[in-house]
Amino acid sequence: MEYAVEVEGLCYSYPGGDMALQDVTFRLRQGGSLGLLGPNGAGKSTLLLHLNGLLVGTGSVRILGRRVVKENLNWVRKRVGMVFQDPEDQLIMPSLWEDVAFGPRNLGLDEHEVEKDALWALQATGMADLAQRSPRSLSFGQKKRAALATALSMRPKILVLDEPTSNLDPRSKRDVVALMKSLKESGTTIILSTHDVNLVPLLADEVLLLNRVVVAMGGAQEILSERKLLEEQGLEMPLYAGLFEELRSEGRYSGQMPFTCEQAKSAILRASNWKK
Amino acid sequence: MGLLMLSIVTLQSLVLASMGLAISFGFLVLSRISWKRVAGNLRWPVLFFMPFLLILPFTVEGEAVASLSYLSASRQGSLLGLLIFLKGCAAVILAQVLQGCCPFSVTALALRDLGVPDSLVQIFLFTYRNIDLLGQELSSSFRSMSARGFERQSNSRTARVYGNAFGALLLRSLARSERMFFAMVSRGYDGHLPKIKARRMNLWDWMKALSVVFMALALQSPGVMGWSML
């Protein structure tokens, strides 16, 4: 099987000596999606920075079969798009257009290609009308989408997102989720770190529970059904799953655990039919 | 445009400085920049030039034209103050035209094409974007201080609190600049801004550029010829 990301025995300590990651090992297949869950300070962002070669620890990180080492960094950065938690960190140029074109220009593409890719990314994120605006004049939700556009314009095969929906209002959150779903469907490998356990079932097939070490890794629904495991890490079950798990423990429900609104609706309808 | 600004600020004649100001206004009209914006930006430079206009008449020796109590205003001082004021305003208006009629990034990259070092151009570009961000962070620090009952006073505590707020801002800026650097590197940045294919100047562009050079030289010519124009 072709893997998009292979991390083996990765360890990283901060300059002060604090261990951030210890012997982290996991693999993600091409086109797959992984949700990185863990409490604050678990090393999620640190792990993500390794995937783009921005931090270098001991152990090995491979992207699409190639090891992330100094000689391969340009190759890796062309394939791994990163979206940082705070969009202000990512929007550095005086206009949104310049920002979205920044990556493709660094790749040495000719101006025609740069324009094509930048326009595609702006259209995909619904920001084309705001291309000439200064990033400072955008709302927070628009800035988040703009930051995503700056990564998308490089047409990455792997998209790494650090807290992509944090501080977003429900509408902006829905927009970002819809966009990521469409990217996932188009074959982009997605890795996202989040505290939002309700987001993970919508976007990730697999979950890696991290707390400096890999606590657990497996199918999203399998990990998110483990109340005790999640609570030990300061997390909680997704809303619908938590509710139906309580019903199950009270003996009122015995079906499949729902994780999304649609699944919960079906489960309720099935249960009420069964009662009749 | 830089040459024209240089030409105006080195003028020594009131008539020529007035012509320089008229030319600046002409460019302002042609550039179609919002007058409101220009007026807003002119506010501080005008406040800076105003003391020359008000103080020099009373401090430069010369033929007295008016007296106020025991102070007398000299003709030479008044003319010198007015000259500085006119030249300053003309230069600031031209700077607005230069900066306001195309995106800042284009101006910055044009500076690079004119030979300004790449690192300096990058500093201009990133400062332009981030000065606003720093301002926002500082205002949010001040808001948070006010929310906790802090009131600015003329005492050492206020100085200490302000010092701490600026210190915290610098530390936050350092952390932010590191994250921004990561974000840039992740998009292939290698310390240099990518070259953008330069737009070629056509005949009309050359004519416009030459006309500006001509105006700059024309303003200087009476001085070179030794003609007196007040």
Coordinates of C-alpha atoms in Angstrom, one line a residue, chain A:
Chain A
M1 CA 0.0 0.0 0.0
E2 CA 1.2 3.5 -0.8
Y3 CA 1.4 5.6 2.3
A4 CA 1.1 9.4 2.2
V5 CA 2.7 9.8 5.6
E6 CA 4.9 7.4 7.6
V7 CA 6.3 8.5 10.9
E8 CA 8.5 6.1 12.8
G9 CA 10.0 6.5 16.3
L10 CA 9.8 10.3 16.2
C11 CA 11.1 12.1 19.3
Y12 CA 11.4 15.8 19.8
S13 CA 12.4 18.0 22.7
Y14 CA 12.0 21.7 23.0
P15 CA 15.2 23.8 23.4
G16 CA 14.4 24.1 27.1
G17 CA 14.6 20.3 27.4
D18 CA 10.9 19.5 27.7
M19 CA 10.0 16.4 25.8
A20 CA 7.2 17.2 23.3
L21 CA 7.0 13.9 21.3
Q22 CA 8.3 10.5 22.4
D23 CA 8.6 7.6 20.0
V24 CA 5.6 8.6 17.8
T25 CA 4.9 6.0 15.1
F26 CA 2.0 6.0 12.7
R27 CA 1.1 5.6 9.0
L28 CA -1.6 7.2 6.9
R29 CA -2.5 5.8 3.4
Q30 CA -2.8 8.1 0.4
G31 CA -6.2 9.7 0.2
G32 CA -6.9 8.9 3.8
S33 CA -7.8 11.3 6.6
L34 CA -6.5 11.4 10.1
G35 CA -7.8 13.4 13.1
L36 CA -5.2 14.2 15.7
L37 CA -6.8 14.5 19.1
G38 CA -5.2 15.3 22.4
P39 CA -5.2 17.7 25.3
N40 CA -3.4 21.1 25.3
G41 CA 0.3 20.6 25.2
A42 CA 0.0 17.1 23.8
G43 CA 2.4 17.9 21.0
K44 CA -0.2 18.0 18.2
S45 CA 1.1 21.2 16.6
T46 CA 4.7 20.0 17.1
L47 CA 4.0 16.8 15.3
L48 CA 2.3 18.6 12.4
L49 CA 5.4 20.9 12.0
H50 CA 7.5 17.8 11.4
L51 CA 5.4 16.7 8.5
N52 CA 6.6 19.8 6.5
G53 CA 10.2 19.6 7.8
L54 CA 9.8 22.8 9.8
L55 CA 11.0 21.0 12.9
V56 CA 13.4 18.1 12.9
G57 CA 13.5 15.5 15.6
T58 CA 15.0 12.1 15.9
G59 CA 13.4 9.1 14.1
S60 CA 12.0 9.3 10.6
V61 CA 9.3 11.0 8.8
R62 CA 8.4 10.0 5.2
I63 CA 6.1 11.8 2.8
L64 CA 4.9 9.8 -0.1
G65 CA 7.8 7.4 0.4
R66 CA 10.5 10.1 0.6
R67 CA 12.3 10.8 3.8
V68 CA 11.9 14.4 5.1
V69 CA 15.6 15.5 5.1
K70 CA 17.2 18.8 4.1
E71 CA 17.8 17.6 0.5
N72 CA 14.1 16.8 0.0
L73 CA 12.6 19.8 1.7
N74 CA 11.5 21.7 -1.4
W75 CA 9.9 18.5 -2.8
V76 CA 8.1 17.9 0.5
R77 CA 6.9 21.5 0.9
K78 CA 5.4 21.3 -2.6
R79 CA 3.3 18.3 -1.6
V80 CA 2.4 19.1 2.0
G81 CA 0.3 22.2 2.5
M82 CA 0.1 23.6 6.0
V83 CA -2.7 25.7 7.5
F84 CA -1.7 27.2 10.8
Q85 CA -4.0 27.7 13.7
D86 CA -3.9 31.5 13.7
P87 CA -4.5 32.8 10.2
E88 CA -2.7 36.0 11.1
D89 CA 0.5 34.0 11.1
Q90 CA -0.1 32.9 7.5
L91 CA -1.3 36.1 5.9
I92 CA 1.8 38.1 5.5
M93 CA 1.5 40.1 2.3
P94 CA -0.3 43.4 1.7
S95 CA -3.1 41.8 -0.4
L96 CA -4.9 38.5 -0.3
W97 CA -3.9 37.9 -4.0
E98 CA -0.2 38.4 -3.2
D99 CA -0.6 36.0 -0.3
V100 CA -2.3 33.2 -2.3
A101 CA 0.3 33.7 -5.1
F102 CA 3.2 33.6 -2.6
G103 CA 3.5 29.8 -2.5
P104 CA 3.2 29.1 -6.3
R105 CA 5.8 31.9 -7.0
N106 CA 8.2 30.3 -4.5
L107 CA 7.8 27.1 -6.4
G108 CA 9.1 28.9 -9.5
L109 CA 6.0 28.6 -11.6
D110 CA 5.5 31.0 -14.5
E111 CA 3.1 33.9 -13.9
H112 CA 0.4 32.2 -16.0
E113 CA 0.5 29.1 -13.8
V114 CA 0.7 31.2 -10.6
E115 CA -2.5 33.1 -11.7
K116 CA -4.3 29.9 -12.5
D117 CA -3.5 28.2 -9.2
A118 CA -4.2 31.3 -7.1
L119 CA -7.5 31.8 -8.8
W120 CA -8.5 28.2 -8.3
A121 CA -7.6 28.3 -4.6
L122 CA -9.5 31.5 -4.1
Q123 CA -12.6 30.2 -5.9
A124 CA -12.4 26.9 -4.0
T125 CA -12.5 28.8 -0.7
G126 CA -15.1 31.3 -1.9
M127 CA -12.7 34.2 -1.6
A128 CA -12.2 35.2 -5.2
D129 CA -14.2 38.4 -4.8
L130 CA -11.9 39.5 -2.0
A131 CA -8.7 38.9 -3.8
Q132 CA -7.5 42.5 -3.9
R133 CA -8.5 43.2 -0.3
S134 CA -5.9 43.6 2.5
P135 CA -5.9 40.6 4.8
R136 CA -6.4 43.0 7.7
S137 CA -9.8 44.0 6.4
L138 CA -11.1 40.4 6.5
S139 CA -13.2 38.9 9.2
F140 CA -11.8 36.1 11.2
G141 CA -13.8 33.5 9.3
Q142 CA -12.6 35.0 6.0
K143 CA -9.0 35.0 7.3
K144 CA -9.3 31.3 8.1
R145 CA -10.5 30.5 4.6
A146 CA -7.9 32.8 3.1
A147 CA -5.2 30.9 5.1
L148 CA -6.5 27.7 3.6
A149 CA -6.4 29.3 0.1
T150 CA -2.7 30.1 0.6
A151 CA -2.0 26.4 1.2
L152 CA -4.3 25.2 -1.5
S153 CA -2.8 27.3 -4.2
M154 CA 0.3 25.1 -4.1
R155 CA -2.0 22.1 -5.0
P156 CA -0.7 19.9 -2.2
K157 CA -1.3 16.2 -2.2
I158 CA -1.4 16.3 1.6
L159 CA -3.2 19.0 3.6
V160 CA -2.2 19.5 7.2
L161 CA -4.5 21.7 9.3
D162 CA -3.9 22.9 12.8
E163 CA -7.3 23.6 14.5
P164 CA -9.0 24.5 11.3
T165 CA -12.3 25.4 12.9
S166 CA -11.2 27.0 16.1
N167 CA -12.9 30.3 16.9
L168 CA -15.2 30.1 13.9
D169 CA -18.9 30.9 14.0
P170 CA -21.2 28.1 13.0
R171 CA -21.6 29.3 9.4
S172 CA -17.9 29.7 8.8
K173 CA -17.3 26.3 10.4
R174 CA -19.9 24.7 8.1
D175 CA -18.1 26.3 5.1
V176 CA -14.7 25.1 6.1
V177 CA -16.0 21.6 6.8
A178 CA -17.8 21.5 3.4
L179 CA -14.6 22.6 1.7
M180 CA -12.5 20.0 3.4
K181 CA -15.0 17.3 2.6
S182 CA -14.8 18.2 -1.1
L183 CA -11.0 18.1 -0.9
K184 CA -11.1 14.7 0.7
E185 CA -13.4 13.4 -2.0
S186 CA -11.0 14.7 -4.6
G187 CA -8.3 12.5 -3.1
T188 CA -6.3 14.9 -1.0
T189 CA -4.9 13.3 2.1
I190 CA -6.0 15.3 5.2
I191 CA -4.4 15.5 8.6
L192 CA -6.1 17.8 11.1
S193 CA -5.5 18.5 14.7
T194 CA -8.4 19.6 16.8
H195 CA -10.1 19.6 20.2
D196 CA -13.4 19.5 18.5
V197 CA -14.5 15.8 18.9
N198 CA -17.7 16.5 16.9
L199 CA -15.7 17.6 13.9
V200 CA -13.6 14.5 13.7
P201 CA -16.3 12.0 12.6
L202 CA -17.2 14.4 9.7
L203 CA -13.7 14.6 8.3
A204 CA -11.5 11.8 9.5
D205 CA -11.5 8.1 8.8
E206 CA -8.9 7.5 11.4
V207 CA -7.9 9.0 14.8
L208 CA -4.6 9.3 16.5
L209 CA -4.9 10.1 20.2
L210 CA -1.7 11.9 21.2
N211 CA -0.3 12.9 24.6
R212 CA 3.4 13.3 23.8
V213 CA 3.2 9.5 23.1
V214 CA 0.7 7.8 20.8
V215 CA -2.0 6.8 23.3
A216 CA -4.2 5.1 20.7
M217 CA -4.7 4.9 17.0
G218 CA -7.5 3.4 15.0
G219 CA -10.8 4.0 13.1
A220 CA -12.4 7.3 14.1
Q221 CA -15.6 5.6 15.3
E222 CA -13.8 3.0 17.2
I223 CA -11.6 5.5 19.2
L224 CA -14.4 8.0 19.6
S225 CA -16.6 5.3 21.2
E226 CA -14.2 4.8 24.1
R227 CA -15.5 7.2 26.7
K228 CA -12.9 6.2 29.4
L229 CA -10.0 6.5 27.0
L230 CA -11.1 10.0 25.9
E231 CA -11.8 11.2 29.4
E232 CA -8.4 10.1 30.6
Q233 CA -7.0 12.4 28.0
G234 CA -9.2 15.4 29.0
L235 CA -11.5 14.9 26.0
E236 CA -15.1 13.8 25.7
M237 CA -17.2 11.7 23.4
P238 CA -18.9 13.4 20.4
L239 CA -22.3 14.8 21.4
Y240 CA -24.5 12.2 19.6
A241 CA -22.2 9.2 20.4
G242 CA -22.2 10.3 24.1
L243 CA -26.0 10.5 24.3
F244 CA -26.6 7.2 22.6
E245 CA -23.9 5.5 24.7
E246 CA -25.7 6.7 27.9
L247 CA -29.0 5.3 26.4
R248 CA -27.2 2.1 25.8
S249 CA -25.8 1.9 29.3
E250 CA -29.4 2.4 30.6
G251 CA -30.5 -0.5 28.3
R252 CA -32.7 1.8 26.1
Y253 CA -30.6 1.5 22.9
S254 CA -28.8 -1.4 21.4
G255 CA -28.1 -0.3 17.8
Q256 CA -25.0 1.2 16.1
M257 CA -23.4 4.2 17.7
P258 CA -24.3 7.4 15.7
F259 CA -21.6 10.1 15.2
T260 CA -23.3 12.6 12.9
C261 CA -26.7 14.3 12.9
E262 CA -27.8 12.1 10.0
Q263 CA -26.7 8.9 11.7
A264 CA -28.4 10.0 15.0
K265 CA -31.6 10.8 13.1
S266 CA -31.7 7.4 11.5
A267 CA -30.9 5.7 14.8
I268 CA -33.8 7.5 16.5
L269 CA -36.2 6.6 13.6
R270 CA -35.1 3.0 13.7
A271 CA -35.5 2.8 17.5
S272 CA -39.0 4.4 17.4
N273 CA -40.0 1.9 14.7
W274 CA -38.7 -0.9 16.7
K275 CA -40.7 0.2 19.7
K276 CA -43.8 0.3 17.7

